[in-house]
Short mmCIF file of C-alpha atoms in Angstrom, two decimals:
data_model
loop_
_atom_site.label_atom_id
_atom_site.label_comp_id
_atom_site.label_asym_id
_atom_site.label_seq_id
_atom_site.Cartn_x
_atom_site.Cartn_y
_atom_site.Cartn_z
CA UNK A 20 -0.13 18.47 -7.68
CA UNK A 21 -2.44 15.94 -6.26
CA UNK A 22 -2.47 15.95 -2.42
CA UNK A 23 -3.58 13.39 -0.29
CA UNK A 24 -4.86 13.85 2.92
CA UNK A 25 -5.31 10.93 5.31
CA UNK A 26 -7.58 10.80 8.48
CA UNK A 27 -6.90 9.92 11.60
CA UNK A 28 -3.58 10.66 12.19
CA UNK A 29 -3.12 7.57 15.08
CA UNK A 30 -5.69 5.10 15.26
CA UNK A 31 -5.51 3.36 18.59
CA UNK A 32 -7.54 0.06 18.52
CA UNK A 33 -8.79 -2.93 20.45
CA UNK A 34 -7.02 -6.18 19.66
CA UNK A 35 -9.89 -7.86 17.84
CA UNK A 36 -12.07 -4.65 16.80
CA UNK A 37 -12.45 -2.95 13.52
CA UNK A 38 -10.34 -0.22 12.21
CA UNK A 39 -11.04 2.60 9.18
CA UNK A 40 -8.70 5.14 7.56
CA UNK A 41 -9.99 7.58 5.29
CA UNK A 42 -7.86 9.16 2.59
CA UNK A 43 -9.39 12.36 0.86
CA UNK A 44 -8.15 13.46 -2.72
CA UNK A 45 -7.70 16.97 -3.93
CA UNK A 46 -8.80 16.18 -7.25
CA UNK A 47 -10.24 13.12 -8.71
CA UNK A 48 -8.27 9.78 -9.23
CA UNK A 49 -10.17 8.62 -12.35
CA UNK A 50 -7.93 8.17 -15.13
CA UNK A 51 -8.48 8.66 -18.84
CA UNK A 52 -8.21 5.01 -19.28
CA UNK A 53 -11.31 4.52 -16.74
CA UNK A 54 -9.15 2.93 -13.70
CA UNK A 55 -8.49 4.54 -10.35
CA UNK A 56 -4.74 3.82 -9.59
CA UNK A 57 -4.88 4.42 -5.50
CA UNK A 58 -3.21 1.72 -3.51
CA UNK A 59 -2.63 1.22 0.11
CA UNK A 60 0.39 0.67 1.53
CA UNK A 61 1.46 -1.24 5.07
CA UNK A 62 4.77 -0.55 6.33
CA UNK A 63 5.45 -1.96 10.00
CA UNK A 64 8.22 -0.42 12.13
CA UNK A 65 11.86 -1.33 10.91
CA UNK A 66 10.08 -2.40 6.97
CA UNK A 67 10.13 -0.98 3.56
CA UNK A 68 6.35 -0.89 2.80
CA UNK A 69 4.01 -3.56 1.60
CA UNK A 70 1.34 -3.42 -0.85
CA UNK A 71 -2.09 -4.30 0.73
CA UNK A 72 -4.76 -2.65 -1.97
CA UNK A 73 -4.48 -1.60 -5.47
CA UNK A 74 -7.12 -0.52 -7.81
CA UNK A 75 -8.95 0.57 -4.94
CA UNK A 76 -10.65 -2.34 -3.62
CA UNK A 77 -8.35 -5.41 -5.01
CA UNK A 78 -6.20 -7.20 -2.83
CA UNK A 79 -2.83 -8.28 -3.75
CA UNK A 80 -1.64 -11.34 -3.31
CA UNK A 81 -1.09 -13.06 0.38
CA UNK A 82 -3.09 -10.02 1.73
CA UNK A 83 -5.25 -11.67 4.62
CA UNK A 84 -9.15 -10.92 3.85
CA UNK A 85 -9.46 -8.66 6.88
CA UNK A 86 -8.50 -6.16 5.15
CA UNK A 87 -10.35 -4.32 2.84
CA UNK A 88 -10.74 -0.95 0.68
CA UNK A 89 -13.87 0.94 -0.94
CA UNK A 90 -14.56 4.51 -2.23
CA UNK A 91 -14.59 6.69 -5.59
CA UNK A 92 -13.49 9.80 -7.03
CA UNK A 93 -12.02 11.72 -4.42
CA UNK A 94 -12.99 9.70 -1.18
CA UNK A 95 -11.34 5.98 -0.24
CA UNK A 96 -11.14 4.07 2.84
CA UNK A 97 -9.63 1.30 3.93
CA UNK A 98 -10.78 -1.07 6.19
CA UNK A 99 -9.58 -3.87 8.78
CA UNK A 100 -12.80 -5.79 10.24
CA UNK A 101 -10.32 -7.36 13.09
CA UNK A 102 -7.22 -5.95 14.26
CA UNK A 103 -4.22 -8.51 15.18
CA UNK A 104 -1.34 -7.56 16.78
CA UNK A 105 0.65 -8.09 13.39
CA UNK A 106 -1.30 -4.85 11.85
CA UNK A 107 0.28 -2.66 13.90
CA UNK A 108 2.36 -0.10 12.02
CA UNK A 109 1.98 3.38 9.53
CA UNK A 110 -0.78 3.00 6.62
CA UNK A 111 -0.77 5.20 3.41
CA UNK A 112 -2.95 5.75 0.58
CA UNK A 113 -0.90 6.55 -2.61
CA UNK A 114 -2.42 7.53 -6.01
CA UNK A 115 -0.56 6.60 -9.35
CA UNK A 116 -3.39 8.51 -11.79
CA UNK A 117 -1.62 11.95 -11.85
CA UNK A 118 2.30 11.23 -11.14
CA UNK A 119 2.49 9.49 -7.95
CA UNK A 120 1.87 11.10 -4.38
CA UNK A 121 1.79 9.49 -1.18
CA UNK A 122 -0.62 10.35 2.08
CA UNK A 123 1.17 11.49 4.86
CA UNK A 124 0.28 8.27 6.99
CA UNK A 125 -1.97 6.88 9.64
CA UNK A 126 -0.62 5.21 13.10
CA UNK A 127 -2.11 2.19 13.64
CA UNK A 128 -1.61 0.95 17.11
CA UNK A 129 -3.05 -1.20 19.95
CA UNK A 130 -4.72 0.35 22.88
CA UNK P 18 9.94 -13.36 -7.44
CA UNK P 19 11.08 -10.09 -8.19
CA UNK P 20 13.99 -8.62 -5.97
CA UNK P 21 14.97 -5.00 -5.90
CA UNK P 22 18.67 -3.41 -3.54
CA UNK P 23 19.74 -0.47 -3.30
CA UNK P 24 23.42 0.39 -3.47
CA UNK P 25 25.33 3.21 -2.45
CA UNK P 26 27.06 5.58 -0.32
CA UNK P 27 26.13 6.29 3.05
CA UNK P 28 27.15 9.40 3.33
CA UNK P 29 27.58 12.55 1.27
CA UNK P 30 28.46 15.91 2.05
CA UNK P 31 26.52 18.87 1.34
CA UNK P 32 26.20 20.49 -1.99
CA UNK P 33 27.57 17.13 -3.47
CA UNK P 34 25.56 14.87 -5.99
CA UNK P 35 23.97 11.71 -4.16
CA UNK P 36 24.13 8.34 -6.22
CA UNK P 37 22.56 5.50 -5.97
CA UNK P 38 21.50 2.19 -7.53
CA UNK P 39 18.91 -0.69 -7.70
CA UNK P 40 19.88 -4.03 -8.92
CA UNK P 41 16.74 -6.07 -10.06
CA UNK P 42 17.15 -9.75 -9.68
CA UNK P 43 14.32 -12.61 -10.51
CA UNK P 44 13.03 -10.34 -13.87
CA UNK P 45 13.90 -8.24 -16.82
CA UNK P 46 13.20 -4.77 -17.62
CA UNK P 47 13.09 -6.07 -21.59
CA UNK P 48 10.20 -8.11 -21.07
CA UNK P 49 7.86 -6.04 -18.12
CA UNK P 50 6.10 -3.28 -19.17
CA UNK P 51 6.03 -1.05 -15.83
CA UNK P 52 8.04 1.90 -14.25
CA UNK P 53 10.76 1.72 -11.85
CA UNK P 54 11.04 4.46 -9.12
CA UNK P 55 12.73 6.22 -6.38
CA UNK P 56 10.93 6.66 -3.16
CA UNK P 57 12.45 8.58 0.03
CA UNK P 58 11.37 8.42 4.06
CA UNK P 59 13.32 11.00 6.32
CA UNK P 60 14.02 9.45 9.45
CA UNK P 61 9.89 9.16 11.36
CA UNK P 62 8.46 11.04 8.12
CA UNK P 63 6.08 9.71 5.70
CA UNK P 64 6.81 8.55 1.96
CA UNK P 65 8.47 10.97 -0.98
CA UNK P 66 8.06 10.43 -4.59
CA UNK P 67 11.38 11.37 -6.18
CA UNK P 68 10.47 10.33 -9.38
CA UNK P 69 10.20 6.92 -12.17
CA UNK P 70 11.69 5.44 -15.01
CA UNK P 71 9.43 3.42 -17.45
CA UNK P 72 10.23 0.44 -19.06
CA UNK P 73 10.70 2.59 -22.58
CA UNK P 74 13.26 5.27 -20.85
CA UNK P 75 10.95 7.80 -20.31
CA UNK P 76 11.26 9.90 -16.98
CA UNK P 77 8.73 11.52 -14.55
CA UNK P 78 10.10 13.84 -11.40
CA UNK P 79 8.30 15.00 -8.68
CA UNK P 80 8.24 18.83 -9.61
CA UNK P 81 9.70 19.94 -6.28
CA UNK P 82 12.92 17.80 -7.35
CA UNK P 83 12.58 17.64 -10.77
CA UNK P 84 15.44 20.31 -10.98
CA UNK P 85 18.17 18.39 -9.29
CA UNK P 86 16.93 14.75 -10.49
CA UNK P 87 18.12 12.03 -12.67
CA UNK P 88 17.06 8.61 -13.15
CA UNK P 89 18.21 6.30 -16.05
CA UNK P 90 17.42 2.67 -16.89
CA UNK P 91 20.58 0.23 -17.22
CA UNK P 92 18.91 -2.67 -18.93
CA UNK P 93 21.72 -4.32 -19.54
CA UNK P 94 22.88 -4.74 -16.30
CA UNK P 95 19.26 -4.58 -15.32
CA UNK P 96 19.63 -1.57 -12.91
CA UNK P 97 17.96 1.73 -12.65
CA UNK P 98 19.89 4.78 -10.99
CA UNK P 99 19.62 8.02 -8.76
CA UNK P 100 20.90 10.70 -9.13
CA UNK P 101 20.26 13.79 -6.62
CA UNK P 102 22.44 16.95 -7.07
CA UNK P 103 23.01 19.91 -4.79
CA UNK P 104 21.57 18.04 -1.63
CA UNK P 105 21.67 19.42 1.75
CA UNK P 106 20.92 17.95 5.36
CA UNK P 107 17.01 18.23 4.24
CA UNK P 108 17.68 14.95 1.73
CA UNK P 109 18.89 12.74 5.03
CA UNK P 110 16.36 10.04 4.53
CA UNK P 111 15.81 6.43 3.93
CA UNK P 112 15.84 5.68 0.23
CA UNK P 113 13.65 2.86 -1.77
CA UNK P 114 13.85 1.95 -5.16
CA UNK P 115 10.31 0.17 -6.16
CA UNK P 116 8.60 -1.37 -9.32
CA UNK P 117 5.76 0.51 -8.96
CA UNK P 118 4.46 0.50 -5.34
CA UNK P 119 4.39 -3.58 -5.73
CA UNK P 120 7.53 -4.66 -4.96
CA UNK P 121 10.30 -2.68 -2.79
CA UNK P 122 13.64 -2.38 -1.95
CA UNK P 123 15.08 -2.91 1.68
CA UNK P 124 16.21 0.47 1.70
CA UNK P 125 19.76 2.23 2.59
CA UNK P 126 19.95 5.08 4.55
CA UNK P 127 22.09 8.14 3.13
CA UNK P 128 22.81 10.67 5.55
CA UNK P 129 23.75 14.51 4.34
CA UNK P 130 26.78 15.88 6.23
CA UNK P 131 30.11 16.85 6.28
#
């Protein structure tokens, strides 16, 4: 099984500043078919979640430019380059190469 | 736009077989090639694949479930089920149905207890 771990656990930021999450695989997420299915997910108190990033680095639709993702192979990270009070809430990186797993979750929350 | 709701009891008692259902409005599962799934969140846990239908029929568990799991595609009523036998208090928890991880379900809570 592919396990997903996610760093930090809570994230405590500045209203305005940047924030980074960092989600390490334990094997790679290349598929045989050359795309790397790991996602990012948004899910503020109270919500089901919300797809932010797919594909790695492509946002989905109505997802605000602040927001961003990057890595390869076993190492991702998403970004936000300005927090608003509206980004408050869990964030999980989820990989759809091998079965699906989910990270266990990163608190994002204002200081 | 597509719209996904569960359905369900709320509660079940323990060694019982949980059931549940998601009713897809706004598309077909005829003309979409993707996979339909079951995602769970114990009350202030993270996210648990249970497992995903695709489009064809075929089925993929999550091999710590896979044992006690069903899903099925209803395309003519275009709704996908759950079903979770056996459970205990450990499969309390918020469950999602989902196309993929795109679009998601409000959610229903279904608690384990006698």
């Amino acid at each position: 099984d592919i396990v997903l771990t996610q760093t930090p656990i809570s994230s405590p930021v500045t209203l305005g500043q940047p924030a980074s999450i960092s989600c390490r695989s334990s094997q790679s997420l290349v598929h045989s078919d050359g795309n790397t299915y790991l996602s990012w997910l948004q899910q503020r108190p109270g919500q089901p979640p919300r797809l932010l990033i797919y594909k790695v680095s492509t946002r989905f639709s109505g997802v605000p430019d602040r927001f961003s993702g990057s890595g390869a192979g076993t190492d991702f990270t998403l970004k936000i380059s300005r927090v608003e009070a509206e980004d408050v809430g869990v964030y999980y990186c989820t990989q759809a190469t091998h079965l699906l797993t989910f990270g266990g979750g990163t608190k994002v929350e204002i200081k | 736009q597509l719209q996904l709701q569960e359905s369900g009891p709320g509660l079940v008692k323990p060694s019982e077989t949980l059931s549940l259902t998601c009713t897809v409005s706004g598309g077909s599962f005829s003309t979409s090639k993707f996979y339909w799934g079951w995602i769970r969140q114990p009350p202030g846990k993270g996210l648990e694949w249970i497992g995903s239908v695709f489009y064809n029929g075929n089925t993929f568990y999550n091999p710590s479930l896979k044992s006690r799991v069903t899903i099925s595609l209803h395309t003519s009523r275009n709704q996908f089920s759950l079903r979770l036998s056996s459970v205990t208090a450990a499969d309390t928890a918020i469950y999602y149905c989902a196309r993929e991880v795109v679009e998601w379900g409000q959610g229903t809570l279904v608690t384990v207890s006698s």
